[in-house]
Coordinates of C-alpha atoms in Angstrom, one line a residue:
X1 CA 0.0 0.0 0.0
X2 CA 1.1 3.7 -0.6
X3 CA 0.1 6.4 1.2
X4 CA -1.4 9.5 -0.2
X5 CA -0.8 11.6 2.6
X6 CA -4.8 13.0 2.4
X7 CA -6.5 12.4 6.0
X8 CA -9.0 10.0 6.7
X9 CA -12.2 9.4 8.7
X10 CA -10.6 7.4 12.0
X11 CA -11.0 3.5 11.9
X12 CA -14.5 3.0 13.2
X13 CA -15.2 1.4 16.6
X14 CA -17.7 -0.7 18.3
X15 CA -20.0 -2.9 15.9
X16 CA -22.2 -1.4 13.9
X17 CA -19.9 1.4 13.3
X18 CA -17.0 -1.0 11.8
X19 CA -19.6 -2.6 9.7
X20 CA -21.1 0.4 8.2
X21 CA -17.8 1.7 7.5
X22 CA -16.4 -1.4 6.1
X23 CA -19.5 -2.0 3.9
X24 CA -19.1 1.9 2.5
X25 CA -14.9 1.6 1.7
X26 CA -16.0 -2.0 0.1
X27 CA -16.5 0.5 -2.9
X28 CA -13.6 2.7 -2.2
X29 CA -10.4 2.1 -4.1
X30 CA -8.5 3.4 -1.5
X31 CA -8.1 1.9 2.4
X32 CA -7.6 3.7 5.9
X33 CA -4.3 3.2 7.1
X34 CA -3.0 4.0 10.2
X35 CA 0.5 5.8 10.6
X36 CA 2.8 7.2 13.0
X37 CA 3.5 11.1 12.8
X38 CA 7.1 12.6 14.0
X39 CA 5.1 13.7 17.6
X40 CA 4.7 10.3 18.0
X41 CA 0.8 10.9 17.6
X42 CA -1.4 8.1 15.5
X43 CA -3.3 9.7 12.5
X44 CA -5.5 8.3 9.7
X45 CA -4.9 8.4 5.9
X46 CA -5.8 7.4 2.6
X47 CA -3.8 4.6 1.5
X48 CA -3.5 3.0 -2.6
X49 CA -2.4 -0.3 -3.7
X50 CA 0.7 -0.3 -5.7
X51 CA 0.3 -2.3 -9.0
X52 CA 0.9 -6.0 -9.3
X53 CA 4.2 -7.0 -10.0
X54 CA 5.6 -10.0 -11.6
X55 CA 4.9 -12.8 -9.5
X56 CA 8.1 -14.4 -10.5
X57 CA 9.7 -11.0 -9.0
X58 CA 7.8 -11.4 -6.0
X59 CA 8.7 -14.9 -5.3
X60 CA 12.4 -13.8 -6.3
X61 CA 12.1 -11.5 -3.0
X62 CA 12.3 -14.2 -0.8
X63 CA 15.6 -15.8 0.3
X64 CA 16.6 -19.4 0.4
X65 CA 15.6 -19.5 4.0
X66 CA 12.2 -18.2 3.8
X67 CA 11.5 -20.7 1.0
X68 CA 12.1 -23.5 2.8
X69 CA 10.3 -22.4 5.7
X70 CA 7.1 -21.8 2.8
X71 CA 7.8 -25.1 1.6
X72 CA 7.7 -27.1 4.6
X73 CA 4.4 -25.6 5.9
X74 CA 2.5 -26.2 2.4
X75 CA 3.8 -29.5 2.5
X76 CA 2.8 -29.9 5.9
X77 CA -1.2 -28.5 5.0
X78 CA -0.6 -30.7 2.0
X79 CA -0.5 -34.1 4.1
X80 CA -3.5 -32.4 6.5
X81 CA -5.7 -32.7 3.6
X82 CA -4.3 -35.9 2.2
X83 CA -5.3 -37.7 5.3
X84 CA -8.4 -35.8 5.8
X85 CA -10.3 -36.5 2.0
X86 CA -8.8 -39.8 2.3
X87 CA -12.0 -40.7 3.9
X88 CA -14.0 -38.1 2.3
X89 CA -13.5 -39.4 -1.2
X90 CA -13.7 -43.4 -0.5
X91 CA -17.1 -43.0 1.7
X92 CA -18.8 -45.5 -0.7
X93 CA -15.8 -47.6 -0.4
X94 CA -15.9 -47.6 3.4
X95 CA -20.4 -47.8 3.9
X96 CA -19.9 -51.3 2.0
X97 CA -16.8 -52.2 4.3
X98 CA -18.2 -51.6 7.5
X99 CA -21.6 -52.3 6.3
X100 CA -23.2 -48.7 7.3
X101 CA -24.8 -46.2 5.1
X102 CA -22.5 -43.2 3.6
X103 CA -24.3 -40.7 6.4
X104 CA -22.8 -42.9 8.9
X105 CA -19.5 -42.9 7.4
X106 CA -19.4 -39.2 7.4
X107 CA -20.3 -39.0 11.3
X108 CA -16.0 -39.6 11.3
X109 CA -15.5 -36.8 9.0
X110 CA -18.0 -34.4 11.8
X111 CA -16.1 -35.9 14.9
X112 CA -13.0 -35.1 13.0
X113 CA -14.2 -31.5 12.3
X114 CA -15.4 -30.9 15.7
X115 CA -12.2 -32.1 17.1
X116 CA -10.0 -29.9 15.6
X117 CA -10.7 -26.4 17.3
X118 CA -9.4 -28.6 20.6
X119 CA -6.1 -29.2 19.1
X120 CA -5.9 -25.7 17.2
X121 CA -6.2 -24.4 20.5
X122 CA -3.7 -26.4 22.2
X123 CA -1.0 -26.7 19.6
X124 CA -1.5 -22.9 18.3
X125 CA -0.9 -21.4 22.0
X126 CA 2.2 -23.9 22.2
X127 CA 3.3 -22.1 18.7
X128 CA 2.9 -19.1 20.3
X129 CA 4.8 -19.9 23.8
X130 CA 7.6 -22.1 22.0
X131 CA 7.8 -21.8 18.7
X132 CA 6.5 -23.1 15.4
X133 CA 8.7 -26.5 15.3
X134 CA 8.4 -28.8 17.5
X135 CA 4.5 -28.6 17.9
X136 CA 4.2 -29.0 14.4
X137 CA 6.4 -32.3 14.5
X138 CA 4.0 -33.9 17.1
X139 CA 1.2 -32.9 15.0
X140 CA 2.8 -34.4 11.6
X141 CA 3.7 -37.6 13.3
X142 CA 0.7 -38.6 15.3
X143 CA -1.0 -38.0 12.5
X144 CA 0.7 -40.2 10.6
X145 CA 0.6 -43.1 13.6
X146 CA -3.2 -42.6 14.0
X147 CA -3.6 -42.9 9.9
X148 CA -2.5 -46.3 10.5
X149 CA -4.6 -47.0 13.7
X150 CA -7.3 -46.1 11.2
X151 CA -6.4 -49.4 9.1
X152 CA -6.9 -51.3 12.2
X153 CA -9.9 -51.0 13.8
X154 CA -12.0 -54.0 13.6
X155 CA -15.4 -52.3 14.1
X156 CA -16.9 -49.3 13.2
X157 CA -17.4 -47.9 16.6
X158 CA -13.2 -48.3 17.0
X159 CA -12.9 -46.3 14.0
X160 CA -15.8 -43.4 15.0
X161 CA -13.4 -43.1 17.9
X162 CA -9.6 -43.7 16.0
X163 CA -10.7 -40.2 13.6
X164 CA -11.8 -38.3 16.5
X165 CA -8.4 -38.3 18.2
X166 CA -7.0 -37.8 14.4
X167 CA -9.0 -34.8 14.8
X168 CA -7.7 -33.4 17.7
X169 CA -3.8 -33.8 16.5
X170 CA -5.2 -32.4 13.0
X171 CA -6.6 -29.1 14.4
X172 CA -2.7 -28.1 15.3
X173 CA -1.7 -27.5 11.8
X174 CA -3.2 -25.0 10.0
X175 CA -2.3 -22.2 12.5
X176 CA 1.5 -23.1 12.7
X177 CA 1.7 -23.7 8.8
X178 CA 0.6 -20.6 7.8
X179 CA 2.1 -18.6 10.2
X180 CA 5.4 -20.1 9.6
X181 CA 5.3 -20.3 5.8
X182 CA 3.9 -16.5 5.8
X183 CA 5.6 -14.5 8.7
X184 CA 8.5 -13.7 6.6
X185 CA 7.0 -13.3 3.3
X186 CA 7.4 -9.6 1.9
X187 CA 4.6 -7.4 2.6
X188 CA 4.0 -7.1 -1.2
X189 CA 4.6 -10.8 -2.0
X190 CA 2.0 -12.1 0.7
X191 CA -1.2 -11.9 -1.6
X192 CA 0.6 -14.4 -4.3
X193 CA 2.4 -16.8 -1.6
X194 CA -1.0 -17.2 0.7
X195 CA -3.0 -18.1 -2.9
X196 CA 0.0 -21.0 -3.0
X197 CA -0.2 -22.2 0.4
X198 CA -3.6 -22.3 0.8
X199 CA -3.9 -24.8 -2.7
X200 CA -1.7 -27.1 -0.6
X201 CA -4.9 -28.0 0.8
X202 CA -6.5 -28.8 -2.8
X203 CA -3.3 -30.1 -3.6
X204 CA -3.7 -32.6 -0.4
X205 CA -7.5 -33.7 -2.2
X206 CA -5.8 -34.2 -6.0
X207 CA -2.9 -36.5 -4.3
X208 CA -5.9 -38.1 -2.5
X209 CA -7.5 -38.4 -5.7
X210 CA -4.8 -39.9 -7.6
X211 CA -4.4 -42.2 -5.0
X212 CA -8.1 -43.4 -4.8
X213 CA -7.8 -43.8 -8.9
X214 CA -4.6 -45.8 -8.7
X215 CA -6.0 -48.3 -5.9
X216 CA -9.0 -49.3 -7.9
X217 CA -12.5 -49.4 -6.8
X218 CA -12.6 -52.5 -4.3
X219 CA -13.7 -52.1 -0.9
X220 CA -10.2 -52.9 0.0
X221 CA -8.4 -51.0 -1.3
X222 CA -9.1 -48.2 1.1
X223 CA -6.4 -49.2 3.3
X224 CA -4.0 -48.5 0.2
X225 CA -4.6 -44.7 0.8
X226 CA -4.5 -44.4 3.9
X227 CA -0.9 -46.0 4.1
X228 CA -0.1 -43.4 1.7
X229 CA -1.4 -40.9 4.1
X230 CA 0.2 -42.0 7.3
X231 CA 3.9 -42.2 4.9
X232 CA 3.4 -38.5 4.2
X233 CA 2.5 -36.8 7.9
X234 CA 5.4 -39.0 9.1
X235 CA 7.6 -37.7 6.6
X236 CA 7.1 -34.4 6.4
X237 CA 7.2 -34.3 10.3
X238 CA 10.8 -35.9 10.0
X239 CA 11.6 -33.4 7.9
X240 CA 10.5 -30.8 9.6
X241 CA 12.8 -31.9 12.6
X242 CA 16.0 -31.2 10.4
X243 CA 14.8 -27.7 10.3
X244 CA 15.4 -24.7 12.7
X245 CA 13.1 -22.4 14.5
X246 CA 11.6 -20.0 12.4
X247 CA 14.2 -16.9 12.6
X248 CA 11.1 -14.3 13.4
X249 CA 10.3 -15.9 16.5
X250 CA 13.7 -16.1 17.2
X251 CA 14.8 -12.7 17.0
X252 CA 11.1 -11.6 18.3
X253 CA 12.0 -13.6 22.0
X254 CA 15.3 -12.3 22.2
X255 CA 14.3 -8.6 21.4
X256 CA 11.5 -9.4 24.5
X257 CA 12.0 -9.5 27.7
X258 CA 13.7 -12.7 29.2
X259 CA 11.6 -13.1 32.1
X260 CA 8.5 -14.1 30.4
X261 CA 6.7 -16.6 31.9
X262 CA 3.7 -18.5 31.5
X263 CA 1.7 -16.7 33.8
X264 CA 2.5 -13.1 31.2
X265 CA 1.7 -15.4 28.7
X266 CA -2.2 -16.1 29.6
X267 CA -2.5 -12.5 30.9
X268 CA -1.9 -11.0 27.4
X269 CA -3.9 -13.6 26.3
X270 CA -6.9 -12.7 28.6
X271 CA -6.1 -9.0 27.7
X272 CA -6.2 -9.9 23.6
X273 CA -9.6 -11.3 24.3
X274 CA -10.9 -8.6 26.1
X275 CA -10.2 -6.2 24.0
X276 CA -10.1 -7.9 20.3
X277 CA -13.6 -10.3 21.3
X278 CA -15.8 -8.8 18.4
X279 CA -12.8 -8.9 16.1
X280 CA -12.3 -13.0 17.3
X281 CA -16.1 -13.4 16.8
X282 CA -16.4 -11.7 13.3
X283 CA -13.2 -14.5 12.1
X284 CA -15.0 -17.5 13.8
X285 CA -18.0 -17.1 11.9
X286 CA -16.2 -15.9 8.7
X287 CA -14.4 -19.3 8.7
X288 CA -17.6 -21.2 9.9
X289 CA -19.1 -19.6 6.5
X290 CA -16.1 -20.2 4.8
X291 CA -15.8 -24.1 5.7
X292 CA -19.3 -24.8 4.8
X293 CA -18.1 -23.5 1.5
X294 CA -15.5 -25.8 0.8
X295 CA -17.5 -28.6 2.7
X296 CA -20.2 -28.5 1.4
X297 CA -19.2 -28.2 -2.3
X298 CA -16.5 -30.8 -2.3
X299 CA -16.3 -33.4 0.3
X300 CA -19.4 -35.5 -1.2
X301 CA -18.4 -34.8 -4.8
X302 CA -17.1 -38.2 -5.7
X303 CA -19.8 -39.4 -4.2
X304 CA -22.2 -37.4 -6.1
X305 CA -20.5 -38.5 -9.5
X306 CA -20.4 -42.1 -8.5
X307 CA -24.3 -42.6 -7.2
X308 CA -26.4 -39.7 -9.0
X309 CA -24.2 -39.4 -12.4
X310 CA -23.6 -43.3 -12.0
X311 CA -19.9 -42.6 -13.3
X312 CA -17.3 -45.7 -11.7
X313 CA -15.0 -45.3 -9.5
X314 CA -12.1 -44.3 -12.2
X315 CA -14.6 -41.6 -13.8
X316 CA -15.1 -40.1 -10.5
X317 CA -11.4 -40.1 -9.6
X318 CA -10.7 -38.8 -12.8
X319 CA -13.6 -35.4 -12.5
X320 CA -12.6 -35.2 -8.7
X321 CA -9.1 -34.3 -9.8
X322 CA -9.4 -31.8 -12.7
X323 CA -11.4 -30.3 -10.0
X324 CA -9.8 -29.7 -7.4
X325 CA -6.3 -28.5 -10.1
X326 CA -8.9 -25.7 -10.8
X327 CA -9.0 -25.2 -7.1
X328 CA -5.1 -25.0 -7.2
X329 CA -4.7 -22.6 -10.4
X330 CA -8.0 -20.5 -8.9
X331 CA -6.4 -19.8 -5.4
X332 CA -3.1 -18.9 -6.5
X333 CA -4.7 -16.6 -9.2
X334 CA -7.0 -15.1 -7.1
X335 CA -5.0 -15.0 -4.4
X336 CA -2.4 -12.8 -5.8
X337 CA -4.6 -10.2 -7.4
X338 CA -6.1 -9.8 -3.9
X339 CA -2.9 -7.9 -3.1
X340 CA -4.2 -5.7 -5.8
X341 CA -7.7 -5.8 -6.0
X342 CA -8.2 -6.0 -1.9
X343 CA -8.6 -9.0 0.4
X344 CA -12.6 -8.4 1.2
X345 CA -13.4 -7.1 -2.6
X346 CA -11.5 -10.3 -4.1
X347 CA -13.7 -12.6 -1.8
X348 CA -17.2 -11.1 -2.7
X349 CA -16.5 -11.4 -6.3
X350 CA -15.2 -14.8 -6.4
X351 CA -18.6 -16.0 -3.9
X352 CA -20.6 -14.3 -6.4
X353 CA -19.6 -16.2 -9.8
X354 CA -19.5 -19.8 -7.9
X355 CA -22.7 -18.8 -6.8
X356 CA -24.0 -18.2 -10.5
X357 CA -22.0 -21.2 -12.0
X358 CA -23.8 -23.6 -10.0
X359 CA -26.3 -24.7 -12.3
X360 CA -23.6 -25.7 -15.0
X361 CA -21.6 -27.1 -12.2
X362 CA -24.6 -30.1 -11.2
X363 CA -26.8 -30.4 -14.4
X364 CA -24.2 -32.2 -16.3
X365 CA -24.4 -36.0 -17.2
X366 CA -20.9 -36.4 -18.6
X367 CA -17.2 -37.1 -17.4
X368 CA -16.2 -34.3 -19.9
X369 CA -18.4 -32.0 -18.6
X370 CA -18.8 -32.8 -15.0
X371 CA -14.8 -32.0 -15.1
X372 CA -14.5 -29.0 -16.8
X373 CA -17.4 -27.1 -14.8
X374 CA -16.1 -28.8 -11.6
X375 CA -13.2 -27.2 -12.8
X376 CA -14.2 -23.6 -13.1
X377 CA -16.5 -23.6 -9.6
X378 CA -13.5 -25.0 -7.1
X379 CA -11.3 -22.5 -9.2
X380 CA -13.7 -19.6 -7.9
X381 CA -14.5 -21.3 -4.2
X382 CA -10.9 -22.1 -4.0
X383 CA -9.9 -18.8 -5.4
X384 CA -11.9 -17.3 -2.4
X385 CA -10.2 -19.3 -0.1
X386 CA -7.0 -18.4 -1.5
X387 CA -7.4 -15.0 0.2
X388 CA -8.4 -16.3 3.8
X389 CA -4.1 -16.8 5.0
X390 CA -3.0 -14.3 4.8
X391 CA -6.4 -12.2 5.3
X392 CA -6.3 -13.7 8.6
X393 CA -2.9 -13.6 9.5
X394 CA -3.3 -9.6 8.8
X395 CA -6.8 -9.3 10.9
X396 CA -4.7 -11.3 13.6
X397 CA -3.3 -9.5 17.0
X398 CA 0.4 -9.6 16.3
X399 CA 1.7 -12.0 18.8
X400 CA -0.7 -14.2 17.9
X401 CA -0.1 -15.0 14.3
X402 CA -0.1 -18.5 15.2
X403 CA -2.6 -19.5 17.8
X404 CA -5.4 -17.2 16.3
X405 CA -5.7 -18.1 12.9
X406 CA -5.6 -21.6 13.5
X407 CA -8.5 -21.2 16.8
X408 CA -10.9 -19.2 14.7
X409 CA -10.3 -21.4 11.5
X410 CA -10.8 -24.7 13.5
X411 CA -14.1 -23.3 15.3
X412 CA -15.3 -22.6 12.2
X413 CA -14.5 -26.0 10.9
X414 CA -15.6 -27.4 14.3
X415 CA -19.6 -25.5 14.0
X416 CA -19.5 -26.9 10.1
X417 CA -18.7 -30.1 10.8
X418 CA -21.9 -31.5 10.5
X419 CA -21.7 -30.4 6.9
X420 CA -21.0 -33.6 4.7
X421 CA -23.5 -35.7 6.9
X422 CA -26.1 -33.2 6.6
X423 CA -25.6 -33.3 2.9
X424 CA -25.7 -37.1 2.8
X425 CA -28.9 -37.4 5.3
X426 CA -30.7 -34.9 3.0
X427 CA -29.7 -36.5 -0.2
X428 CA -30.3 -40.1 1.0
X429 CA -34.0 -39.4 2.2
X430 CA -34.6 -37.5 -1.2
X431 CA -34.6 -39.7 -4.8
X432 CA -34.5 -37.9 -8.2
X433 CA -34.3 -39.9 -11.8
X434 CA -30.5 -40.5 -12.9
X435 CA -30.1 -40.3 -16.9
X436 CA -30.3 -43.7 -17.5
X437 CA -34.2 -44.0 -15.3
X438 CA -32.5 -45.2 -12.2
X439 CA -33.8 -43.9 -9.0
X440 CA -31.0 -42.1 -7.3
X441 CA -30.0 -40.1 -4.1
X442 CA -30.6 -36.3 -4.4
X443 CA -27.0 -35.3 -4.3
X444 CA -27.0 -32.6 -6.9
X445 CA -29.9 -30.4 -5.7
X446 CA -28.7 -31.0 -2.2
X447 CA -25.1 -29.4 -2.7
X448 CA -26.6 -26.6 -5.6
X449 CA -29.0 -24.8 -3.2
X450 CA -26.5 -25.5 -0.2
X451 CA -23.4 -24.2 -1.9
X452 CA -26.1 -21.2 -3.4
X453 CA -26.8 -20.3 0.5
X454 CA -23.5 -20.0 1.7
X455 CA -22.0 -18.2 -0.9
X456 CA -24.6 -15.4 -0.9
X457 CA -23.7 -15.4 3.2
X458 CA -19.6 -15.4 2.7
X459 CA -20.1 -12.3 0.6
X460 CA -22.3 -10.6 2.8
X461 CA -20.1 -11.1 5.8
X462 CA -16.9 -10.4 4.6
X463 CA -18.5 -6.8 2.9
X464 CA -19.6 -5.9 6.6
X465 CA -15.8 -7.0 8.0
X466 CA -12.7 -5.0 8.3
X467 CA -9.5 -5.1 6.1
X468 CA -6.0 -4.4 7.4
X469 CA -3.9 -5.3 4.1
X470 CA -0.3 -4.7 4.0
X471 CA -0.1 -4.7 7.6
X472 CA 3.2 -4.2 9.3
X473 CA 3.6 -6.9 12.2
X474 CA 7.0 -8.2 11.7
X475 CA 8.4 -6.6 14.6
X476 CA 6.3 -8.0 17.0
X477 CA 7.1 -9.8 20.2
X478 CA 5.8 -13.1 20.9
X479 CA 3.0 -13.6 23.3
X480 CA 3.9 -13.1 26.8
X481 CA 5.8 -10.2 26.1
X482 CA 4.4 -7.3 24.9
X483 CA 2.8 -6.6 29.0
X484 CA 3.5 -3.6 29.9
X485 CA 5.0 -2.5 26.8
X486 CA 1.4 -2.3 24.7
X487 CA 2.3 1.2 23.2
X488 CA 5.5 -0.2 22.2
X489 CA 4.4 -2.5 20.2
X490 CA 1.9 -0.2 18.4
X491 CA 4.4 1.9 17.4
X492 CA 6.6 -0.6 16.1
X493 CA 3.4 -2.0 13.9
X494 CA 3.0 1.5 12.5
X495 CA 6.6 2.2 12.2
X496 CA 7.3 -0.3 10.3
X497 CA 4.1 0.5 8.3
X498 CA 5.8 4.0 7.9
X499 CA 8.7 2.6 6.6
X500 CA 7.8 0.0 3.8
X501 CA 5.4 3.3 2.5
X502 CA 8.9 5.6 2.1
X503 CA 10.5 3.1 0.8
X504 CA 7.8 2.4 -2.0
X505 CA 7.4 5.8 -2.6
X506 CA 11.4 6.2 -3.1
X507 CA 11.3 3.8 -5.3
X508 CA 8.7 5.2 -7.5
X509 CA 10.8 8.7 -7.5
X510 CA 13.6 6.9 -8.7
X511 CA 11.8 5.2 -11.4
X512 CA 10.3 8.2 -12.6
X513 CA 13.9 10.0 -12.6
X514 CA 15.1 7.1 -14.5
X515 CA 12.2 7.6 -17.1
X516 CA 12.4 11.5 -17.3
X517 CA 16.6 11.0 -18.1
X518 CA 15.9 8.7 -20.5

């Protein structure tokens, strides 16, 4: 962002305020920023987005070290979703192994949702307190153990309760993923890099995919996947071991004070609370919204092909992953013209078209077409999400980049959980006429006026919800630290903010010197 120096209204407070204000500079070009005068005093201005640049130049802006740190957390959300839509996608596969109907099968994939805001919880305050590493090696390799406890439980009661646990050590990874991947990530790069990371989740569903294809259709050959699954949590948590700390948090706890101890910790975690509960509130039930989205229009897709379009388990495997690579090209497009375009305006747009493609995306009969307009819909629900890490990470309360993304995404997951068996009850108590005069569950209409619902609701929430792009928070001490020292902190958010706008605006001068010598 680059400031234009012309004063601004002040950032609204209290409810309705922020979300009339928000709503009305939804249609602005140009965002409030807050900056730091030479008094010292905190004014408002007019800020602009610079143009997009290059995306190869952006991703040339981080160093060898940041990379690696990027790399290892979208691997590391890549296995989450591999061993989550292993079971989503086989849920035929599994109701004829454990004899059950497919809305039983999917009461795993709720407890496994509900689950996960207990382990985002414990494993993002751990981030927090200790660091990004060593939680997320626990997480990566009980993930990977209970994948294979999966393969062993002889009765469907033992397995309801094997993916609740997996839930719980699930939760843990989003929040320190994105936080490490993103928290050194130049301001102006973040738009294209949180559009990458977040398709390592649609990445996780198209390994699933090709995995599900590969194994064949037989109600066996489940178990195939899942050992897949458990071999790539265990190895990315291995890997993960090899690597340091990530250098932010180690430079943050040696600029704080040594004497922090647990007790500071949960005070500024009381005192974030207090004072940042609407802002906590407004994230939960963006990312309860935002997880019905993905939910809802995806986890019972296979399914969908396989019973209502009667396509066989190959043709399925084959729609479910040109799919979900739209999901991957649609997040990291969308994603990086957020940085441009605005976080908020970027996410109402893309709602809005998946909303209106939805009729092409469930009338189809064919492999052909099923695939290319499954295609174009997770390009635009995924190209929504693409936004949400680093949108989040921004909205977040500096010290806790880690423990508050991955608490308010997890709640969210944790209220939508019922989403795929809801879907499945309502389909399995309603028959329409396949094309060939079969009698079929009503999967399609199901997950059309579902998906139709909660789009028109993510783009009404997130226009009444506030923005903080390009946000300054590298300076930042960890949790536990910053007591006491609350105006210190400020200042270094906004100084920083202060900075990266001279240095933008330097640039430009030069440029435009080059130009007029030339």
């Amino acid at each position: 962002m680059e400031s234009t120096h012309e004063p601004a209204e002040p950032v609204a407070k209290g409810t309705f305020a922020t979300a009339k204000q928000s709503f009305g500079d939804l249609f602005r070009w140009r965002q409030r920023r807050e900056v730091l005068n030479a008094d010292g005093e905190v004014h408002t201005e007019w800020a602009v987005p610079v143009p997009l640049k290059n995306p190869i130049s952006l991703m040339a802006q981080l160093s060898a070290k940041d990379w690696v740190f990027f790399i290892v957390g979208f691997t590391a959300w890549t296995a989450d979703a591999f061993d989550f839509h292993s079971l989503s996608i086989q849920q035929v596969k599994l109701a004829h192994f454990y004899g059950r109907t497919k809305t039983d099968i999917s009461t795993a994939i709720t407890l496994t949702l509900l689950l996960r805001s207990v382990g985002a919880a414990i494993f993002g305050f751990a981030g927090d307190k200790w660091g990004r590493k060593w939680p997320m090696v626990v997480n990566m390799v009980v993930l990977g153990l209970l994948q294979i406890a999966t393969l062993y439980c002889p009765t469907y009661g033992a397995f309801l309760g094997v993916r609740a646990l997996f839930g719980l050590f699930m939760g843990g990874v989003y929040g320190n993923a994105i936080a490490m991947a993103l928290e050194n990530s130049p301001v102006d790069a973040r738009g294209l890099m949180s559009g990458i990371l977040q398709q390592g989740y649609s990445f996780g569903y198209v390994l699933a995919a090709c995995a599900n294809l590969g194994v064949g259709g037989s109600d066996e050959s489940w178990k195939k996947v899942f050992w897949a699954g458990a071999g790539l949590s265990i190895g990315v948590g291995i890997i993960r071991a090899f690597f340091p700390e990530s250098q932010q948090f180690i430079e943050a706890r040696k600029a704080g004070k040594q004497g922090n101890i647990a007790s500071r910790f949960w005070a500024e975690t009381w005192q974030m609370l207090r004072q940042e509960w609407r802002l906590c509130i407004y994230c939960i039930i963006l990312m309860t919204w935002f997880n019905f989205y993905s939910h809802t229009s995806q986890d019972n897709y296979t399914t969908f092909m396989v019973t209502q379009k009667q396509l066989n388990n190959s043709g399925a495997s084959r729609a479910s992953i040109i799919m979900k690579a739209g999901a991957c090209v649609g997040g990291t497009i969308i994603g990086y013209t957020s940085q441009w375009f605005g976080r908020r305006r970027t996410i109402v747009v893309a709602a809005i078209v998946s909303a209106c493609l939805i009729p092409a995306w469930i009338l189809p009969t064919e492999e052909r077409s099923l695939s290319a307009t499954g295609f174009f819909m997770q390009f635009f629900v995924q190209g929504a999400w693409g936004v949400i890490p680093i949108h989040l990470n921004e909205l977040s309360p500096p010290a806790f980049r880690s423990s508050f993304p991955g608490i308010t995404y997890q709640i969210g997951n944790m209220i939508s959980s019922p989403s795929a068996q809801i879907v499945n009850a309502i389909a399995e108590s309603h028959l329409i006429r396949a094309p060939n005069g079969k009698m079929v569950e009503a999967y399609g209409p199901t997950m059309g006026i579902a998906t139709a619902i909660i789009a028109t609701g993510i783009a009404v929430w997130t226009a009444l919800g506030p923005e903080k792009r390009g946000r300054h928070f590298e300076r930042s001490m960890p949790a536990g630290m910053n007591i006491g020292h609350e105006l210190e902190a400020k200042q270094l958010d906004l100084e920083a903010g202060d900075i990266e706008a001279k240095r933008v605006e330097s640039a430009q001068h030069l440029e435009q010197d080059k130009r007029t010598v030339e």
